[in-house]
Amino acid sequence: MITTASLFVCALSLLTCVKAFYLPGLAPVNYCSKTGEDNANTCKNEIPLYVNRLNTEESVIPFEYHHFDFCTTDETQSPVENLGQVVFGERIRPSPYKLNFMENVDCAAVCTKTYKGSNPESLKKLNLLKMGMALYYQHHWILDNMPVTWCYLVDKEKTYCSTGFPMGCQVRRDLDTCTPIVATNQAPVGAYFLFNHVDIEITYHSGAEEEWGVGFGENGGRIISAKIKPASIRHTNTEKLDCNARTPLEIPNMLTGDETFSITYSYRVTFHRNNTIKWSSRWDYILESMPHTNIQWFSILNSLVIVLFLSGMVAMILLRTLHKDIARYNQMECGEDAQEEFGWKLVHGDVFRPPRRGMLLAVFLGSGAQVFGMTLVTLAFACLGFLSPANRGALMTCALVAWVLLGAAAGYVSARIYKSFGGRRWKSNILLTSMVCPGVVFSLFFIMNLVLWGKGSSAAIPFSTLLALLALWFGVSVPLTFIGAYFGFRKRILDHPVRTNQIPRQIPEQSLYTQAVPGVVMGGVLPFGCIFIQLFFILNSLWSSQMYYMFGFLFLVFVILVITCSETTILLCYFHLCAEDYHWWWRAFLSSGSTAGYLFVYCCHYFVTKLNIEDAASTFLYFGYTLIMVFLFFLLTGTIGFMACFWFVRKIYSVVKVD
């Protein structure tokens, strides 16, 4: 009964993803002016403008739009958010800005907010506005499934289009962020200027009847861009607004007694027709302003060079050294004179001896296989275009659903490995596989969610969503893990190519590079070198509100990571076996798993050099989310290295003749 209910919850989450507000590129919307309402069944006149959470690079804590006391409207009409959006903290709400297709608005008021010095609640709201401006919180608006962009010059040459725009600015000595919008040569240091006015410029493409199947002529079209220019304007006459005035609106530092302060929010809308840009290409101007395709190619070429080098090394070992070893060992067996064994063949009686803490290793490998499958499925769907960055939340939703359904793979792999170790506590193995690694991730996530709840952040997961996540875990993933483990234990035990001696062989003293710690530390260097440039863009998308859309690059880098982890672990394993050290089980897992340690160091470097986070709560949240990412990456890379090494060891000992 529990499983059925949980599968129903999972199906609902998938259905929510399908019926989500964002399906960019799949469902274009035709708009027409009021004069073209004859086509009312095929076009719309009103253009809904939505607002999202506000965030900043100087804090990890985002807030909802109404948190800062902006003009709001009925939020019960908010679009339905999918599971991924809720987990990522997306909070999409309708805005009070009224837009109709092809209707220019010269200067219109949205609302007026009044603050009184004698009202503590008013002072609190005013201080929240100043806090948001001081930390450079940014709006994120959405129009026709596209981000409303703020375009400005960078380095006096290139135009950069940001998917967010600031709510205001504070005049600073070191970095005057107000200068591009507010003339601050007369403003005192520390002054706050609120951007209470926006100029919205909407560009549309008017298609022909043969192009769209319906013709609107001059009265209709499809939106291809929405750009915004924020401004700070003190409206002295609220009955007759002047949106061309350039007297900035400065927020007072303090209100006392019966003093009042009013903020009038206004906007202007201009429509432009452009038939040179097609609707299918409307994202190009945003993505082209995002950097660094050349750097991406450099990253790929750099990684390929490393892979070619490693592949050459492995090929040399397999085709020359290892081939000679096997031929020599087999020749010795056929010879009349008994000779003393040497090299990796010497440890054939101990190489498959079960490791210490084999239960934990099997649990890690099962969870690692689950993470590997989740990553592969998610990247495959992303490369096919189903999980574009415009389809907010789809990536996380797909990853969560894939992880839940791959619980069967985790149980199967863990059971097979544990049974090969000669383990008999199969109940403990199943419970630990389904609870340990997911429990670590959920515990960290829950602790950080408590912090977000305490801060009133929009990123805090509602209690109902937490219950849904627990239902997916215990109602779907855990039963599937039991099913996978059942089939894993039913399978015949893995037959090793050589028998294990009853008495363990003594390991000789090892040189520095064949000892455990140096080997593990060296094992993660090359895999990390293949991915660290790609990591920069991924971290930018997570913490700096930049879009990540090059999933083809990412999939190629993932393939390179798999190859590099496998080859590095095989090389180190071969060297250790030649040094007569047969403790390779955990070392194979940790050698490639140590890539996660370098990932953590790089995240610390990114925190220090790229982010301006200073408050303790944001620091705690950043490193908490980083630990989740590092732990999952540890399981992923460790499992890749172990499986490659396991195949290699079984292969080489199966081709030599051993009594």
JSON list of N, CA, C and O in Angstrom, two decimals, residues 296 299 527-543 548 554 557 561 595-603 606 622 629-630 633:
[
{"chain": "A", "resi": 296, "resn": "GLN", "atom": "N", "xyz": [35.59, 26.87, -23.00]},
{"chain": "A", "resi": 296, "resn": "GLN", "atom": "CA", "xyz": [35.03, 25.53, -22.92]},
{"chain": "A", "resi": 296, "resn": "GLN", "atom": "C", "xyz": [35.80, 24.58, -23.84]},
{"chain": "A", "resi": 296, "resn": "GLN", "atom": "O", "xyz": [36.14, 23.46, -23.47]},
{"chain": "A", "resi": 299, "resn": "SER", "atom": "N", "xyz": [39.05, 23.76, -22.39]},
{"chain": "A", "resi": 299, "resn": "SER", "atom": "CA", "xyz": [38.89, 22.76, -21.33]},
{"chain": "A", "resi": 299, "resn": "SER", "atom": "C", "xyz": [38.80, 21.36, -21.92]},
{"chain": "A", "resi": 299, "resn": "SER", "atom": "O", "xyz": [39.42, 20.41, -21.43]},
{"chain": "A", "resi": 527, "resn": "PRO", "atom": "N", "xyz": [42.05, 13.30, -12.74]},
{"chain": "A", "resi": 527, "resn": "PRO", "atom": "CA", "xyz": [40.61, 13.48, -12.99]},
{"chain": "A", "resi": 527, "resn": "PRO", "atom": "C", "xyz": [40.12, 14.89, -12.69]},
{"chain": "A", "resi": 527, "resn": "PRO", "atom": "O", "xyz": [39.32, 15.44, -13.45]},
{"chain": "A", "resi": 528, "resn": "PHE", "atom": "N", "xyz": [40.65, 15.49, -11.63]},
{"chain": "A", "resi": 528, "resn": "PHE", "atom": "CA", "xyz": [40.24, 16.86, -11.33]},
{"chain": "A", "resi": 528, "resn": "PHE", "atom": "C", "xyz": [40.74, 17.83, -12.40]},
{"chain": "A", "resi": 528, "resn": "PHE", "atom": "O", "xyz": [40.05, 18.79, -12.75]},
{"chain": "A", "resi": 529, "resn": "GLY", "atom": "N", "xyz": [41.94, 17.58, -12.93]},
{"chain": "A", "resi": 529, "resn": "GLY", "atom": "CA", "xyz": [42.46, 18.44, -13.99]},
{"chain": "A", "resi": 529, "resn": "GLY", "atom": "C", "xyz": [41.59, 18.43, -15.23]},
{"chain": "A", "resi": 529, "resn": "GLY", "atom": "O", "xyz": [41.59, 19.40, -16.00]},
{"chain": "A", "resi": 530, "resn": "CYS", "atom": "N", "xyz": [40.83, 17.37, -15.43]},
{"chain": "A", "resi": 530, "resn": "CYS", "atom": "CA", "xyz": [39.95, 17.30, -16.60]},
{"chain": "A", "resi": 530, "resn": "CYS", "atom": "C", "xyz": [38.67, 18.10, -16.43]},
{"chain": "A", "resi": 530, "resn": "CYS", "atom": "O", "xyz": [38.02, 18.44, -17.43]},
{"chain": "A", "resi": 531, "resn": "ILE", "atom": "N", "xyz": [38.29, 18.39, -15.20]},
{"chain": "A", "resi": 531, "resn": "ILE", "atom": "CA", "xyz": [36.96, 18.97, -14.99]},
{"chain": "A", "resi": 531, "resn": "ILE", "atom": "C", "xyz": [36.99, 20.35, -14.35]},
{"chain": "A", "resi": 531, "resn": "ILE", "atom": "O", "xyz": [35.94, 20.99, -14.26]},
{"chain": "A", "resi": 532, "resn": "PHE", "atom": "N", "xyz": [38.16, 20.85, -13.92]},
{"chain": "A", "resi": 532, "resn": "PHE", "atom": "CA", "xyz": [38.12, 22.03, -13.06]},
{"chain": "A", "resi": 532, "resn": "PHE", "atom": "C", "xyz": [37.64, 23.28, -13.81]},
{"chain": "A", "resi": 532, "resn": "PHE", "atom": "O", "xyz": [37.01, 24.15, -13.22]},
{"chain": "A", "resi": 533, "resn": "ILE", "atom": "N", "xyz": [37.89, 23.37, -15.12]},
{"chain": "A", "resi": 533, "resn": "ILE", "atom": "CA", "xyz": [37.40, 24.53, -15.87]},
{"chain": "A", "resi": 533, "resn": "ILE", "atom": "C", "xyz": [35.88, 24.46, -15.99]},
{"chain": "A", "resi": 533, "resn": "ILE", "atom": "O", "xyz": [35.18, 25.47, -15.85]},
{"chain": "A", "resi": 534, "resn": "GLN", "atom": "N", "xyz": [35.36, 23.28, -16.24]},
{"chain": "A", "resi": 534, "resn": "GLN", "atom": "CA", "xyz": [33.91, 23.11, -16.31]},
{"chain": "A", "resi": 534, "resn": "GLN", "atom": "C", "xyz": [33.26, 23.41, -14.95]},
{"chain": "A", "resi": 534, "resn": "GLN", "atom": "O", "xyz": [32.14, 23.92, -14.89]},
{"chain": "A", "resi": 535, "resn": "LEU", "atom": "N", "xyz": [33.98, 23.12, -13.88]},
{"chain": "A", "resi": 535, "resn": "LEU", "atom": "CA", "xyz": [33.46, 23.39, -12.54]},
{"chain": "A", "resi": 535, "resn": "LEU", "atom": "C", "xyz": [33.21, 24.88, -12.33]},
{"chain": "A", "resi": 535, "resn": "LEU", "atom": "O", "xyz": [32.26, 25.27, -11.66]},
{"chain": "A", "resi": 536, "resn": "PHE", "atom": "N", "xyz": [34.06, 25.71, -12.91]},
{"chain": "A", "resi": 536, "resn": "PHE", "atom": "CA", "xyz": [33.91, 27.16, -12.75]},
{"chain": "A", "resi": 536, "resn": "PHE", "atom": "C", "xyz": [32.56, 27.61, -13.27]},
{"chain": "A", "resi": 536, "resn": "PHE", "atom": "O", "xyz": [31.86, 28.41, -12.63]},
{"chain": "A", "resi": 537, "resn": "PHE", "atom": "N", "xyz": [32.14, 27.11, -14.42]},
{"chain": "A", "resi": 537, "resn": "PHE", "atom": "CA", "xyz": [30.86, 27.51, -15.00]},
{"chain": "A", "resi": 537, "resn": "PHE", "atom": "C", "xyz": [29.69, 26.92, -14.23]},
{"chain": "A", "resi": 537, "resn": "PHE", "atom": "O", "xyz": [28.64, 27.56, -14.10]},
{"chain": "A", "resi": 538, "resn": "ILE", "atom": "N", "xyz": [29.86, 25.72, -13.71]},
{"chain": "A", "resi": 538, "resn": "ILE", "atom": "CA", "xyz": [28.80, 25.12, -12.91]},
{"chain": "A", "resi": 538, "resn": "ILE", "atom": "C", "xyz": [28.59, 25.90, -11.61]},
{"chain": "A", "resi": 538, "resn": "ILE", "atom": "O", "xyz": [27.46, 26.19, -11.22]},
{"chain": "A", "resi": 539, "resn": "LEU", "atom": "N", "xyz": [29.68, 26.28, -10.96]},
{"chain": "A", "resi": 539, "resn": "LEU", "atom": "CA", "xyz": [29.56, 27.07, -9.73]},
{"chain": "A", "resi": 539, "resn": "LEU", "atom": "C", "xyz": [28.99, 28.44, -10.02]},
{"chain": "A", "resi": 539, "resn": "LEU", "atom": "O", "xyz": [28.24, 29.00, -9.21]},
{"chain": "A", "resi": 540, "resn": "ASN", "atom": "N", "xyz": [29.34, 29.02, -11.16]},
{"chain": "A", "resi": 540, "resn": "ASN", "atom": "CA", "xyz": [28.75, 30.31, -11.55]},
{"chain": "A", "resi": 540, "resn": "ASN", "atom": "C", "xyz": [27.24, 30.19, -11.71]},
{"chain": "A", "resi": 540, "resn": "ASN", "atom": "O", "xyz": [26.49, 31.09, -11.31]},
{"chain": "A", "resi": 541, "resn": "SER", "atom": "N", "xyz": [26.78, 29.10, -12.29]},
{"chain": "A", "resi": 541, "resn": "SER", "atom": "CA", "xyz": [25.34, 28.93, -12.47]},
{"chain": "A", "resi": 541, "resn": "SER", "atom": "C", "xyz": [24.63, 28.72, -11.13]},
{"chain": "A", "resi": 541, "resn": "SER", "atom": "O", "xyz": [23.48, 29.10, -10.97]},
{"chain": "A", "resi": 542, "resn": "LEU", "atom": "N", "xyz": [25.33, 28.11, -10.17]},
{"chain": "A", "resi": 542, "resn": "LEU", "atom": "CA", "xyz": [24.72, 27.86, -8.86]},
{"chain": "A", "resi": 542, "resn": "LEU", "atom": "C", "xyz": [24.70, 29.09, -7.98]},
{"chain": "A", "resi": 542, "resn": "LEU", "atom": "O", "xyz": [23.71, 29.36, -7.29]},
{"chain": "A", "resi": 543, "resn": "TRP", "atom": "N", "xyz": [25.78, 29.86, -7.97]},
{"chain": "A", "resi": 543, "resn": "TRP", "atom": "CA", "xyz": [25.94, 30.93, -7.00]},
{"chain": "A", "resi": 543, "resn": "TRP", "atom": "C", "xyz": [25.94, 32.34, -7.59]},
{"chain": "A", "resi": 543, "resn": "TRP", "atom": "O", "xyz": [25.81, 33.30, -6.84]},
{"chain": "A", "resi": 548, "resn": "TYR", "atom": "N", "xyz": [23.64, 27.99, -17.24]},
{"chain": "A", "resi": 548, "resn": "TYR", "atom": "CA", "xyz": [24.51, 26.94, -17.78]},
{"chain": "A", "resi": 548, "resn": "TYR", "atom": "C", "xyz": [23.69, 26.18, -18.81]},
{"chain": "A", "resi": 548, "resn": "TYR", "atom": "O", "xyz": [22.65, 25.62, -18.51]},
{"chain": "A", "resi": 554, "resn": "LEU", "atom": "N", "xyz": [29.32, 19.34, -21.20]},
{"chain": "A", "resi": 554, "resn": "LEU", "atom": "CA", "xyz": [29.32, 18.67, -19.90]},
{"chain": "A", "resi": 554, "resn": "LEU", "atom": "C", "xyz": [29.28, 17.15, -20.06]},
{"chain": "A", "resi": 554, "resn": "LEU", "atom": "O", "xyz": [29.96, 16.42, -19.33]},
{"chain": "A", "resi": 557, "resn": "VAL", "atom": "N", "xyz": [32.70, 16.04, -21.08]},
{"chain": "A", "resi": 557, "resn": "VAL", "atom": "CA", "xyz": [33.60, 16.09, -19.92]},
{"chain": "A", "resi": 557, "resn": "VAL", "atom": "C", "xyz": [33.31, 14.94, -18.97]},
{"chain": "A", "resi": 557, "resn": "VAL", "atom": "O", "xyz": [34.22, 14.36, -18.37]},
{"chain": "A", "resi": 561, "resn": "LEU", "atom": "N", "xyz": [35.87, 12.22, -17.72]},
{"chain": "A", "resi": 561, "resn": "LEU", "atom": "CA", "xyz": [36.08, 11.95, -16.29]},
{"chain": "A", "resi": 561, "resn": "LEU", "atom": "C", "xyz": [36.02, 10.45, -16.01]},
{"chain": "A", "resi": 561, "resn": "LEU", "atom": "O", "xyz": [36.85, 9.92, -15.26]},
{"chain": "A", "resi": 595, "resn": "THR", "atom": "N", "xyz": [39.27, 12.65, -5.88]},
{"chain": "A", "resi": 595, "resn": "THR", "atom": "CA", "xyz": [38.96, 13.79, -6.73]},
{"chain": "A", "resi": 595, "resn": "THR", "atom": "C", "xyz": [37.99, 14.73, -6.03]},
{"chain": "A", "resi": 595, "resn": "THR", "atom": "O", "xyz": [38.03, 15.95, -6.22]},
{"chain": "A", "resi": 596, "resn": "ALA", "atom": "N", "xyz": [37.12, 14.16, -5.20]},
{"chain": "A", "resi": 596, "resn": "ALA", "atom": "CA", "xyz": [36.16, 14.98, -4.44]},
{"chain": "A", "resi": 596, "resn": "ALA", "atom": "C", "xyz": [36.87, 15.90, -3.46]},
{"chain": "A", "resi": 596, "resn": "ALA", "atom": "O", "xyz": [36.39, 17.01, -3.19]},
{"chain": "A", "resi": 597, "resn": "GLY", "atom": "N", "xyz": [38.02, 15.48, -2.93]},
{"chain": "A", "resi": 597, "resn": "GLY", "atom": "CA", "xyz": [38.79, 16.35, -2.04]},
{"chain": "A", "resi": 597, "resn": "GLY", "atom": "C", "xyz": [39.29, 17.58, -2.78]},
{"chain": "A", "resi": 597, "resn": "GLY", "atom": "O", "xyz": [39.25, 18.71, -2.25]},
{"chain": "A", "resi": 598, "resn": "TYR", "atom": "N", "xyz": [39.77, 17.38, -4.00]},
{"chain": "A", "resi": 598, "resn": "TYR", "atom": "CA", "xyz": [40.20, 18.52, -4.80]},
{"chain": "A", "resi": 598, "resn": "TYR", "atom": "C", "xyz": [39.02, 19.41, -5.18]},
{"chain": "A", "resi": 598, "resn": "TYR", "atom": "O", "xyz": [39.15, 20.64, -5.29]},
{"chain": "A", "resi": 599, "resn": "LEU", "atom": "N", "xyz": [37.87, 18.79, -5.39]},
{"chain": "A", "resi": 599, "resn": "LEU", "atom": "CA", "xyz": [36.66, 19.58, -5.65]},
{"chain": "A", "resi": 599, "resn": "LEU", "atom": "C", "xyz": [36.33, 20.48, -4.47]},
{"chain": "A", "resi": 599, "resn": "LEU", "atom": "O", "xyz": [35.99, 21.66, -4.65]},
{"chain": "A", "resi": 600, "resn": "PHE", "atom": "N", "xyz": [36.45, 19.96, -3.26]},
{"chain": "A", "resi": 600, "resn": "PHE", "atom": "CA", "xyz": [36.17, 20.77, -2.07]},
{"chain": "A", "resi": 600, "resn": "PHE", "atom": "C", "xyz": [37.16, 21.93, -1.95]},
{"chain": "A", "resi": 600, "resn": "PHE", "atom": "O", "xyz": [36.76, 23.06, -1.63]},
{"chain": "A", "resi": 601, "resn": "VAL", "atom": "N", "xyz": [38.43, 21.66, -2.21]},
{"chain": "A", "resi": 601, "resn": "VAL", "atom": "CA", "xyz": [39.44, 22.73, -2.16]},
{"chain": "A", "resi": 601, "resn": "VAL", "atom": "C", "xyz": [39.11, 23.80, -3.18]},
{"chain": "A", "resi": 601, "resn": "VAL", "atom": "O", "xyz": [39.22, 25.01, -2.91]},
{"chain": "A", "resi": 602, "resn": "TYR", "atom": "N", "xyz": [38.69, 23.39, -4.38]},
{"chain": "A", "resi": 602, "resn": "TYR", "atom": "CA", "xyz": [38.36, 24.37, -5.42]},
{"chain": "A", "resi": 602, "resn": "TYR", "atom": "C", "xyz": [37.13, 25.19, -5.02]},
{"chain": "A", "resi": 602, "resn": "TYR", "atom": "O", "xyz": [37.07, 26.40, -5.28]},
{"chain": "A", "resi": 603, "resn": "CYS", "atom": "N", "xyz": [36.14, 24.56, -4.39]},
{"chain": "A", "resi": 603, "resn": "CYS", "atom": "CA", "xyz": [34.96, 25.29, -3.93]},
{"chain": "A", "resi": 603, "resn": "CYS", "atom": "C", "xyz": [35.35, 26.31, -2.86]},
{"chain": "A", "resi": 603, "resn": "CYS", "atom": "O", "xyz": [34.78, 27.42, -2.83]},
{"chain": "A", "resi": 606, "resn": "TYR", "atom": "N", "xyz": [36.89, 29.16, -4.74]},
{"chain": "A", "resi": 606, "resn": "TYR", "atom": "CA", "xyz": [35.84, 29.95, -5.40]},
{"chain": "A", "resi": 606, "resn": "TYR", "atom": "C", "xyz": [35.13, 30.84, -4.38]},
{"chain": "A", "resi": 606, "resn": "TYR", "atom": "O", "xyz": [34.82, 32.00, -4.68]},
{"chain": "A", "resi": 622, "resn": "TYR", "atom": "N", "xyz": [26.59, 27.82, 2.29]},
{"chain": "A", "resi": 622, "resn": "TYR", "atom": "CA", "xyz": [27.45, 27.54, 1.14]},
{"chain": "A", "resi": 622, "resn": "TYR", "atom": "C", "xyz": [28.22, 26.24, 1.35]},
{"chain": "A", "resi": 622, "resn": "TYR", "atom": "O", "xyz": [28.25, 25.36, 0.47]},
{"chain": "A", "resi": 629, "resn": "MET", "atom": "N", "xyz": [27.39, 18.20, -2.39]},
{"chain": "A", "resi": 629, "resn": "MET", "atom": "CA", "xyz": [27.92, 18.00, -3.74]},
{"chain": "A", "resi": 629, "resn": "MET", "atom": "C", "xyz": [29.20, 17.17, -3.71]},
{"chain": "A", "resi": 629, "resn": "MET", "atom": "O", "xyz": [29.40, 16.27, -4.53]},
{"chain": "A", "resi": 630, "resn": "VAL", "atom": "N", "xyz": [30.09, 17.46, -2.75]},
{"chain": "A", "resi": 630, "resn": "VAL", "atom": "CA", "xyz": [31.36, 16.74, -2.65]},
{"chain": "A", "resi": 630, "resn": "VAL", "atom": "C", "xyz": [31.12, 15.27, -2.28]},
{"chain": "A", "resi": 630, "resn": "VAL", "atom": "O", "xyz": [31.76, 14.37, -2.83]},
{"chain": "A", "resi": 633, "resn": "PHE", "atom": "N", "xyz": [29.84, 13.44, -5.27]},
{"chain": "A", "resi": 633, "resn": "PHE", "atom": "CA", "xyz": [30.92, 13.31, -6.24]},
{"chain": "A", "resi": 633, "resn": "PHE", "atom": "C", "xyz": [31.92, 12.25, -5.78]},
{"chain": "A", "resi": 633, "resn": "PHE", "atom": "O", "xyz": [32.50, 11.52, -6.60]}
]
